[in-house]
Short mmCIF file of C-alpha atoms in Angstrom, two decimals:
data_model
loop_
_atom_site.label_atom_id
_atom_site.label_comp_id
_atom_site.label_asym_id
_atom_site.label_seq_id
_atom_site.Cartn_x
_atom_site.Cartn_y
_atom_site.Cartn_z
CA MET U 220 0.00 0.00 0.00
CA ILE U 221 2.67 2.50 1.07
CA GLU U 222 5.00 1.35 -1.69
CA THR U 223 2.35 1.98 -4.34
CA ALA U 224 1.66 5.42 -2.92
CA VAL U 225 5.37 6.28 -2.91
CA TRP U 226 5.74 5.11 -6.52
CA ILE U 227 2.79 7.24 -7.63
CA GLY U 228 4.13 10.21 -5.66
CA GLY U 229 7.62 9.75 -7.08
CA VAL U 230 6.34 9.78 -10.66
CA MET U 231 4.36 12.94 -9.90
CA LEU U 232 7.45 14.61 -8.40
CA ALA U 233 9.56 13.64 -11.43
CA LEU U 234 7.00 15.16 -13.83
CA ALA U 235 6.80 18.28 -11.66
CA SER U 236 10.60 18.72 -11.65
CA ILE U 237 10.70 18.33 -15.45
CA ALA U 238 8.04 21.05 -15.74
CA CYS U 239 10.01 23.34 -13.42
CA LEU U 240 13.24 22.72 -15.37
CA TRP U 241 11.39 23.66 -18.56
CA ARG U 242 10.36 26.92 -16.94
CA VAL U 243 13.95 27.55 -15.81
CA PHE U 244 15.10 26.98 -19.41
CA LYS U 245 12.33 29.03 -21.01
CA GLY U 246 11.57 31.68 -18.38
CA PRO U 247 11.50 35.19 -19.83
CA SER U 248 12.87 36.90 -16.74
CA ILE U 249 15.25 35.92 -13.97
CA LEU U 250 12.39 36.11 -11.48
CA ASP U 251 10.57 33.26 -13.24
CA ARG U 252 13.76 31.20 -13.05
CA VAL U 253 14.19 31.93 -9.34
CA LEU U 254 10.58 30.95 -8.72
CA ALA U 255 11.01 27.67 -10.62
CA LEU U 256 14.28 26.86 -8.82
CA ASP U 257 12.55 27.48 -5.49
CA VAL U 258 9.87 24.99 -6.48
CA ILE U 259 12.59 22.48 -7.47
CA LEU U 260 14.09 22.78 -3.98
CA LEU U 261 10.65 22.08 -2.50
CA ILE U 262 10.27 19.06 -4.80
CA ILE U 263 13.63 17.70 -3.58
CA SER U 264 12.47 18.10 0.03
CA SER U 265 9.22 16.29 -0.81
CA ALA U 266 11.21 13.46 -2.41
CA LEU U 267 13.30 13.17 0.76
CA CYS U 268 10.07 12.95 2.78
CA LEU U 269 8.87 10.12 0.54
CA ASP U 270 12.22 8.35 0.93
CA MET U 271 12.06 8.65 4.72
CA ALA U 272 8.53 7.27 4.64
CA ILE U 273 9.32 4.17 2.58
CA ASN U 274 12.68 3.35 4.20
CA ARG U 275 11.52 4.17 7.75
CA HIS U 276 14.39 6.41 8.82
CA THR U 277 14.78 10.07 9.80
CA ASP U 278 18.23 10.88 8.41
CA TYR U 279 17.12 13.65 6.06
CA LEU U 280 15.01 15.65 8.51
CA LEU U 281 17.74 18.24 9.04
CA PHE U 282 18.11 18.82 5.31
CA VAL U 283 14.37 19.38 4.98
CA VAL U 284 14.53 22.06 7.69
CA VAL U 285 17.62 23.67 6.14
CA ALA U 286 16.15 23.62 2.63
CA CYS U 287 13.17 25.62 3.87
CA THR U 288 15.49 28.43 4.97
CA LEU U 289 17.83 28.20 1.96
CA GLY U 290 15.05 28.71 -0.59
CA PHE U 291 13.83 31.76 1.26
CA ILE U 292 17.28 33.38 1.46
CA GLY U 293 18.02 32.63 -2.21
CA SER U 294 14.83 34.04 -3.65
CA VAL U 295 14.90 37.16 -1.46
CA THR U 296 18.54 37.86 -2.36
CA VAL U 297 18.02 37.44 -6.09
CA SER U 298 14.87 39.57 -6.16
CA ARG U 299 16.70 42.28 -4.21
CA PHE U 300 19.59 42.39 -6.65
CA VAL U 301 17.53 42.16 -9.80
CA SER U 302 15.65 45.30 -8.86
CA ASP U 303 18.94 47.14 -8.39
CA GLN U 304 20.55 45.95 -11.61
CA ARG U 305 17.62 46.71 -13.87
CA ASN U 306 17.31 50.31 -12.66
CA ALA U 307 20.97 51.25 -12.65
CA MET V 127 -6.59 0.07 12.82
CA ASP V 128 -3.17 -0.38 11.23
CA PHE V 129 -4.70 -0.98 7.82
CA PHE V 130 -6.85 2.12 8.20
CA LEU V 131 -3.80 4.22 9.14
CA GLU V 132 -1.90 2.85 6.15
CA ILE V 133 -4.68 3.98 3.83
CA VAL V 134 -4.58 7.44 5.44
CA VAL V 135 -0.77 7.62 5.00
CA ALA V 136 -0.98 6.54 1.36
CA VAL V 137 -3.62 9.17 0.58
CA LEU V 138 -1.63 11.88 2.38
CA LEU V 139 1.59 11.05 0.52
CA VAL V 140 -0.09 10.93 -2.90
CA VAL V 141 -2.03 14.17 -2.41
CA GLY V 142 1.08 15.89 -1.02
CA SER V 143 3.03 14.94 -4.15
CA LEU V 144 0.09 15.97 -6.31
CA MET V 145 0.54 19.52 -5.01
CA SER V 146 4.06 19.59 -6.51
CA LEU V 147 2.69 18.32 -9.82
CA ILE V 148 0.04 21.06 -9.77
CA ALA V 149 2.78 23.64 -9.17
CA GLY V 150 4.76 22.29 -12.13
CA ILE V 151 1.74 22.36 -14.45
CA GLY V 152 0.91 25.88 -13.26
CA LEU V 153 4.48 27.03 -13.91
CA ILE V 154 4.23 25.76 -17.48
CA THR V 155 0.77 26.98 -18.42
CA PHE V 156 0.21 30.30 -16.63
CA PRO V 157 1.12 33.35 -18.72
CA ASP V 158 2.23 35.87 -16.12
CA LEU V 159 4.76 36.20 -13.29
CA LEU V 160 2.10 36.84 -10.66
CA SER V 161 -0.10 33.93 -11.71
CA ARG V 162 2.96 31.65 -11.80
CA MET V 163 3.73 32.81 -8.26
CA HIS V 164 0.22 31.78 -7.24
CA ALA V 165 0.84 28.29 -8.61
CA ALA V 166 4.34 27.97 -7.17
CA THR V 167 3.25 28.31 -3.54
CA LYS V 168 1.02 25.23 -3.70
CA PRO V 169 3.59 22.62 -2.54
CA GLN V 170 5.07 25.03 -0.07
CA VAL V 171 2.34 25.06 2.57
CA LEU V 172 -0.41 22.53 1.88
CA GLY V 173 1.81 19.96 0.17
CA PHE V 174 4.37 19.98 2.97
CA LEU V 175 1.63 19.81 5.61
CA LEU V 176 0.21 16.66 3.97
CA LEU V 177 3.64 15.06 3.45
CA PHE V 178 4.79 15.78 7.01
CA ALA V 179 1.52 14.47 8.46
CA GLY V 180 1.86 11.31 6.38
CA LEU V 181 5.48 10.86 7.50
CA ALA V 182 4.68 11.34 11.20
CA ILE V 183 1.74 8.91 11.06
CA HIS V 184 3.73 6.34 9.10
CA LEU V 185 6.69 6.36 11.50
CA ARG V 186 4.30 6.44 14.53
CA SER V 187 6.60 8.72 16.53
CA TRP V 188 5.77 11.86 18.50
CA ILE V 189 9.46 12.86 18.63
CA LEU V 190 9.28 13.80 14.95
CA VAL V 191 6.41 16.20 15.42
CA PRO V 192 8.31 19.26 16.82
CA VAL V 193 10.91 19.10 14.03
CA LEU V 194 8.24 18.78 11.36
CA VAL V 195 6.24 21.62 12.91
CA LEU V 196 9.43 23.73 12.89
CA ALA V 197 10.05 23.02 9.19
CA TRP V 198 6.41 23.71 8.31
CA GLY V 199 6.31 26.89 10.41
CA LEU V 200 9.46 28.15 8.64
CA GLN V 201 7.73 27.60 5.30
CA LEU V 202 4.59 29.31 6.53
CA LEU V 203 6.59 32.36 7.71
CA THR V 204 8.95 32.71 4.75
CA ALA V 205 6.57 31.98 1.85
CA PRO V 206 4.70 35.34 2.00
CA VAL V 207 7.91 37.34 2.47
CA SER V 208 9.71 35.87 -0.54
CA ALA V 209 6.54 36.09 -2.66
CA HIS V 210 6.21 39.74 -1.68
CA MET V 211 9.83 40.47 -2.62
CA ILE V 212 9.55 38.68 -5.97
CA GLY V 213 6.26 40.38 -6.81
CA ARG V 214 7.64 43.80 -5.93
CA ALA V 215 10.79 43.26 -8.00
CA GLY V 216 8.61 42.04 -10.88
CA TYR V 217 6.43 45.15 -10.66
CA ARG V 218 9.43 47.47 -10.61
CA THR V 219 11.13 45.78 -13.55
CA LYS V 220 7.84 45.72 -15.52
CA HIS V 221 7.45 41.96 -15.74
CA VAL V 222 3.85 42.20 -14.53
CA ALA V 223 1.21 42.48 -17.27
CA LYS V 224 -0.68 45.48 -15.92
CA GLU V 225 -3.76 45.01 -18.15
CA THR V 226 -4.58 41.76 -16.34
CA LEU V 227 -4.78 43.46 -12.95
CA HIS V 228 -8.19 44.49 -11.62
CA VAL V 229 -6.83 46.51 -8.68
CA ASP V 230 -3.42 48.19 -8.73
CA GLU V 231 -2.83 49.76 -5.33
CA LEU V 232 0.94 50.10 -5.73
CA LYS V 233 0.49 52.42 -8.72
CA LYS V 234 -1.48 54.87 -6.58
CA VAL V 235 1.25 54.88 -3.92
CA ILE V 236 4.05 55.35 -6.45
CA SER V 237 2.29 58.19 -8.29
CA LYS V 238 1.51 59.95 -5.00
CA HIS V 239 5.13 59.63 -3.93
CA SER V 240 6.47 60.94 -7.21
CA GLU V 241 4.07 63.91 -7.04
CA ALA V 242 5.28 64.73 -3.54
CA THR V 243 8.97 64.55 -4.44
CA GLY V 244 8.57 65.96 -7.94
CA ASN V 245 10.36 62.97 -9.42
CA THR V 246 9.23 60.34 -11.84
CA GLY V 247 9.36 56.75 -10.69
CA ALA V 248 12.47 56.03 -12.77
CA VAL V 249 14.53 58.82 -11.22
CA ARG V 250 13.48 57.81 -7.74
CA LYS V 251 14.50 54.23 -8.36
CA ILE V 252 17.94 55.25 -9.61
CA GLU V 253 18.39 57.36 -6.49
CA GLY V 254 17.45 54.39 -4.37
CA SER V 255 20.01 52.19 -6.08
CA LYS V 256 22.71 54.84 -5.61
CA ALA V 257 21.89 55.02 -1.92
CA ASP V 258 22.29 51.26 -1.77
CA GLU V 259 25.68 51.49 -3.44
CA ASN V 260 26.81 54.05 -0.87
CA GLU V 261 25.96 51.69 1.93
CA LYS V 262 28.39 49.12 0.62
CA PRO V 263 31.93 49.50 1.95
#
């Protein structure tokens, strides 16, 4: 039961990461790319959650917590600098 | 009871991953930066809540719960801030399609400010960036 759910979830996450990579490749502005990369980080964290669920361990919990903060810092920094560069 | 909990865990994991898929589809199909931002925050709050709940139920441990609540609370606190920063930068650099907006409250604020200072928005923004450069050592 759990294995089937994890397989279905893993396929969904793979499709979602392909979609986000397409947006990173295509994105007209750097803000779209930052947004898509942020979503990719969330997808990686979700995949780690699925892995912890199926293998019954908690090794990746710290990375999930750190990834939450990293995505925030990255997107805020890039949006800050893009507004400066465009106007200078 | 165990079988029932397994069904609950399976549903939570699948729906939590579905949120990421919805975000990916939204990132592909939506035309605008702001609408893409609306789609991109789907896995951030609801998807993580479902995945963390499924994980905690599946491992049957209460020790996990504070860490998972910490991770989810961080997401809940930082998602609006980063979305606000990205939306503001997108508005300033004209990546927002203004004809799709029904209400534009920032335009009113910017025009009022430029009337008060006698500057256009562009001049004010260049001044702001110069001030930022002066702050750097």
